[in-house]
Coordinates of C-alpha atoms in Angstrom, one line a residue:
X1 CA -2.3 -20.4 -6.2
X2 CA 0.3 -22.5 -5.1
X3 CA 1.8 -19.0 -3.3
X4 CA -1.3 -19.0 -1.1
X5 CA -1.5 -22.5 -0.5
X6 CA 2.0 -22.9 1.2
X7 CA 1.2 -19.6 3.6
X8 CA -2.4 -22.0 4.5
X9 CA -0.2 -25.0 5.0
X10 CA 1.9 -22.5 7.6
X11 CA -0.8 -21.4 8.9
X12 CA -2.2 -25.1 9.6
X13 CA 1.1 -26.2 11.3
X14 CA 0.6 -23.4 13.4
X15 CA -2.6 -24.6 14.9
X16 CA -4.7 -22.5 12.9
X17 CA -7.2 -23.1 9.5
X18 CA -7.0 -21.1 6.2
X19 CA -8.7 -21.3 3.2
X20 CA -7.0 -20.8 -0.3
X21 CA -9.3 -18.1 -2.8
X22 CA -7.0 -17.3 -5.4
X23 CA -8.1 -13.8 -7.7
X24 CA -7.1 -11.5 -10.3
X25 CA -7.5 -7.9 -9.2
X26 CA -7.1 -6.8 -12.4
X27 CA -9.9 -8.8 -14.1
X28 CA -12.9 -7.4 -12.5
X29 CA -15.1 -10.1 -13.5
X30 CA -12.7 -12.5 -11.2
X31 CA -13.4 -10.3 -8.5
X32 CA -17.2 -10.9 -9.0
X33 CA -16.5 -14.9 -9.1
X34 CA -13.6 -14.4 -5.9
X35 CA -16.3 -12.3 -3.9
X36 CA -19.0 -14.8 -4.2
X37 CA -17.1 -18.0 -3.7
X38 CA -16.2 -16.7 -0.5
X39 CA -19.5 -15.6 0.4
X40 CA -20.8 -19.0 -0.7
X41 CA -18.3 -20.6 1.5
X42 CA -17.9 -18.8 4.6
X43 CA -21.4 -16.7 4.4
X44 CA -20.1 -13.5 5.7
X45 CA -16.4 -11.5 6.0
X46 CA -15.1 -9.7 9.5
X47 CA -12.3 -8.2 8.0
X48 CA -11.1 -7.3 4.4
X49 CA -7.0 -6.5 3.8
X50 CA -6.1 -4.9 0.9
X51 CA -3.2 -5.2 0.4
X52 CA -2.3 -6.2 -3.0
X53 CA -0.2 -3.5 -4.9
X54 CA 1.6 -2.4 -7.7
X55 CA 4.5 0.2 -7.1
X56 CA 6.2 2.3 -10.1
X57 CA 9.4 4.3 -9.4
X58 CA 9.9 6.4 -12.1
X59 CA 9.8 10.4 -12.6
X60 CA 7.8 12.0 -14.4
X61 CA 10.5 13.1 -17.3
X62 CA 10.3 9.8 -18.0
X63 CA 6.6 9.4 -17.9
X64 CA 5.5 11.3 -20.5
X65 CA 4.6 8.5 -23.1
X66 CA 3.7 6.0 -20.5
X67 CA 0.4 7.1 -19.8
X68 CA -0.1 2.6 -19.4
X69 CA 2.1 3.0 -16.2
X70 CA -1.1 5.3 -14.3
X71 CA -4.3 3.0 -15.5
X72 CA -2.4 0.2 -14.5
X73 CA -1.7 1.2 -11.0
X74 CA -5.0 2.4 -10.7
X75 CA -6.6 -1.3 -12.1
X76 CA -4.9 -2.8 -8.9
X77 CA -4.5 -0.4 -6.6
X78 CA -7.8 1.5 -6.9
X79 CA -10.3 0.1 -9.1
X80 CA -10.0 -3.7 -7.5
X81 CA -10.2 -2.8 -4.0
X82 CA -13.2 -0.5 -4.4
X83 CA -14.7 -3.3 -6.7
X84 CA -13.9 -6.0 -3.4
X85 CA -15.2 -3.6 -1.2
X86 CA -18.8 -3.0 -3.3
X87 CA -18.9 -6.8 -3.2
X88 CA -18.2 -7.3 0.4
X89 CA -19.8 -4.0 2.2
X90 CA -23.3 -4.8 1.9
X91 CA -22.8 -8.0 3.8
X92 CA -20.8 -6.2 6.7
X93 CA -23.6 -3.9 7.0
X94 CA -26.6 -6.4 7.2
X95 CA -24.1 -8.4 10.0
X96 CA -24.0 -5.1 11.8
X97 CA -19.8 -5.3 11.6
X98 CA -17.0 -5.2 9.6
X99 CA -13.5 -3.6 9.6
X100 CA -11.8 -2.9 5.8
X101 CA -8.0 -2.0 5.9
X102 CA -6.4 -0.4 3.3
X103 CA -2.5 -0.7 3.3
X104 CA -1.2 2.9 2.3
X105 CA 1.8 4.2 1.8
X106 CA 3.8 6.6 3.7
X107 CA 4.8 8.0 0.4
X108 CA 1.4 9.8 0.6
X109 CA 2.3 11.7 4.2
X110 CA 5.6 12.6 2.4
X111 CA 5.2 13.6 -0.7
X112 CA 7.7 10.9 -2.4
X113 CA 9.1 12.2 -5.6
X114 CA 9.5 9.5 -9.1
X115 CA 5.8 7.7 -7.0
X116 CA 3.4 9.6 -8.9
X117 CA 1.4 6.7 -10.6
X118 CA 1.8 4.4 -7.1
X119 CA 0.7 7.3 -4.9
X120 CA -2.4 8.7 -6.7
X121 CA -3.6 5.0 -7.1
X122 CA -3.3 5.2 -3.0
X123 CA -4.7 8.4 -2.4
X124 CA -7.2 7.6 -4.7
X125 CA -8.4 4.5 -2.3
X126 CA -7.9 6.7 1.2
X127 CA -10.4 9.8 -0.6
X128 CA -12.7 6.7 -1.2
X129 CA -12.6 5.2 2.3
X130 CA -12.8 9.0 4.3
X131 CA -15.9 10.3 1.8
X132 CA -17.8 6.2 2.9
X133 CA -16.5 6.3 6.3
X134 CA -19.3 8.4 7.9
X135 CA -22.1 6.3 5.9
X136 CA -21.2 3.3 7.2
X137 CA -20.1 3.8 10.8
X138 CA -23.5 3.7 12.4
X139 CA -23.7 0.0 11.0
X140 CA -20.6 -1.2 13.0
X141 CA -18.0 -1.3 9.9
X142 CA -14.7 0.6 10.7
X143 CA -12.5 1.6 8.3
X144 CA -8.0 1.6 9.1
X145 CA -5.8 3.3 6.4
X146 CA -2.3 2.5 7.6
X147 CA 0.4 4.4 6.0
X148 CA 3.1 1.6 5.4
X149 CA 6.6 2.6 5.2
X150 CA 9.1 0.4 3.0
X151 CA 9.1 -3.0 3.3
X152 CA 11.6 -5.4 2.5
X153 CA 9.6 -7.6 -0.1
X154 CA 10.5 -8.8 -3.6
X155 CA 8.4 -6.0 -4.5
X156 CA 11.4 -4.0 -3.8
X157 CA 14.2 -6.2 -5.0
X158 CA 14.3 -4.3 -8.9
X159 CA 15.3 -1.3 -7.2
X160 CA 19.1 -2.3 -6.2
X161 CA 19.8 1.3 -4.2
X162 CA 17.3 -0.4 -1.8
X163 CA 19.1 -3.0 -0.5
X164 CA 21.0 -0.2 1.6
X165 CA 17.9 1.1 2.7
X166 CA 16.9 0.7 6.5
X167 CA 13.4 -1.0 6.1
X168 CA 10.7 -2.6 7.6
X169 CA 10.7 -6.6 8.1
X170 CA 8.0 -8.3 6.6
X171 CA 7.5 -9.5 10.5
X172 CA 7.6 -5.9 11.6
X173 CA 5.1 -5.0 8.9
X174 CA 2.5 -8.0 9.5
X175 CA 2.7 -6.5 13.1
X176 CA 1.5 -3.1 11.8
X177 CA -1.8 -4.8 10.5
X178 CA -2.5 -6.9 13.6
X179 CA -2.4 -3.7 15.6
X180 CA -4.6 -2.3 13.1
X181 CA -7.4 -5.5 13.5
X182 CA -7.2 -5.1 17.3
X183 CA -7.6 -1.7 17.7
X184 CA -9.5 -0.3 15.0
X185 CA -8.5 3.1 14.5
X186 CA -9.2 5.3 11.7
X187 CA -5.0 5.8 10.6
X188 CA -2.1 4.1 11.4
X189 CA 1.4 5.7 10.4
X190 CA 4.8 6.2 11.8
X191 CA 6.2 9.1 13.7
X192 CA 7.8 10.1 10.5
X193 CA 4.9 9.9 8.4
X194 CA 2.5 12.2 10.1
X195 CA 5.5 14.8 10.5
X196 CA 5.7 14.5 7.4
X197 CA 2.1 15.2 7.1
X198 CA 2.1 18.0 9.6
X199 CA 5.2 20.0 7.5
X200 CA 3.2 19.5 4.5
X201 CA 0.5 21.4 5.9
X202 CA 2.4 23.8 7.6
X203 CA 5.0 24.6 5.2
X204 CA 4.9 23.2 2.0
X205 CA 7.3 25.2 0.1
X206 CA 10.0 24.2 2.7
X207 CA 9.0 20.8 2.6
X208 CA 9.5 20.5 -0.9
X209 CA 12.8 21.8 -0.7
X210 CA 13.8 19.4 1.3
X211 CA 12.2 16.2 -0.6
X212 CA 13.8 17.5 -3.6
X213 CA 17.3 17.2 -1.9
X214 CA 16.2 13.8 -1.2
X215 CA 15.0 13.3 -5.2
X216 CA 18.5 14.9 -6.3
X217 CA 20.5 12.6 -3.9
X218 CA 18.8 9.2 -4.9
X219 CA 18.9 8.9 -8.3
X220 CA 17.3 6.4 -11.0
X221 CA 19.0 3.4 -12.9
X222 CA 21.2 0.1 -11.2
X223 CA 24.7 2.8 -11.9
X224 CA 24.6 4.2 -8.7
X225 CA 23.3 1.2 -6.7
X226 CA 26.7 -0.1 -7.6
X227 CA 28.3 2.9 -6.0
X228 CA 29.4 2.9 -2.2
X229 CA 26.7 5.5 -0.6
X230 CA 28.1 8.6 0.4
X231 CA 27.9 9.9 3.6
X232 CA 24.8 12.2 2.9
X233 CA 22.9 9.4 1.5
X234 CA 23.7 7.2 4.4
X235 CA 22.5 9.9 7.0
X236 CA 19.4 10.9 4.8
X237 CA 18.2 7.4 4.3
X238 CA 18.9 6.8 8.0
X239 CA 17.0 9.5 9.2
X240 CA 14.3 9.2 7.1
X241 CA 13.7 4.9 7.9
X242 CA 10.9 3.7 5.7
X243 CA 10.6 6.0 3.4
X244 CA 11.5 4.9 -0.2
X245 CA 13.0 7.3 -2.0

């Protein structure tokens, strides 16, 4: 609450209003009570953002007895949003418009290795927005996937190898989105991301090759955070900006 009350109080000093709705998007029953006090309040919403997230870095050899770590992911990153959206849809259909953006990951164009909870929960929301999208379109709601690469949050402050990592800016990111309200399209992603969509679907075997370089070179655990990066890693997190290995 207080979070979301100092970004209003921003965005009041910059000439603009906001309104404060705090909600728990793992408690689907405060989604139901979120949903309607905004409806209550403001009657009607042009534009839903999800972009509330939970991210797990961990392989799968350690997975095995943290089944917890995949429902989890999938209460925030799936089953909330689609919960918001079945709230909020109905409404954007009866006004005749709407746009719903989901922030993605580029994780999903590139196959990210140790993501496996993070990135089903995410492909799990894009399968749901693609199989809606043709139902809805003829009412005047749009739906934008954009494929986020890695963003400097505190989301990403556990995971210390990151701090060497050229990201995005919170700033750079926020521009991403606003691109995405003005123009509407049905993806947004980097140059990297949809080549690393295109190999995928051209030569998967390859591509997997060479993520697994990528898995072998940027290892779990703080140890090797602590460790000057060597060259390779320097030139393979360079050339591949935004995505977090």
């Amino acid at each position: 609450q207080e979070k979301l009350e100092d970004v209003a109080l921003q965005v009041h000093a910059l000439g603009g209003t906001a309104s404060v709705h705090r909600c728990d998007l793992t408690d689907i029953d405060d989604i139901d009570r979120m949903a309607d006090e905004v409806l209550e309040r403001h009657e009607h919403v042009d534009i839903l953002i999800n972009n509330a997230g939970r991210s797990i870095r961990r392989s799968i050899s350690r997975s095995y007895e943290r089944f917890h770590d995949y429902q989890r992911t999938m209460q925030v990153n799936y089953f909330g949003p689609v919960k918001l959206i079945l709230k909020l849809l109905p409404v954007m259909r009866e006004q005749g418009s709407g746009h719903i953006i989901n922030i993605s990951s580029i994780g999903l164009q590139t196959n990210t290795p140790r993501f496996a909870a993070y990135l089903a929960s995410k492909a799990a929301l894009d399968a749901f927005s693609r199989s809606i999208g043709p139902e809805i379109i003829d009412d005047g709601v749009h739906l934008t996937t954009v494929y986020m690469p890695l963003v400097r949050t505190p989301m990403i402050a556990p995971t210390k190898i990151y701090d060497r990592f050229p990201t995005l800016s919170p700033e750079e990111a926020g521009h991403m989105i606003a691109e995405a309200i003005r123009k509407r399209p049905k993806r947004m992603a980097t140059v990297l991301g949809n080549i690393g969509q295109l190999s995928y679907a051209m030569v998967p075997g390859a591509q997997d090759l060479v993520v697994n370089r990528a898995y072998q070179l940027f290892p779990e655990g703080d140890a090797q955070a602590a460790k000057e990066p060597t060259a390779e890693q320097r030139a393979f997190a360079a050339a591949t900006r935004g995505v977090h290995w």
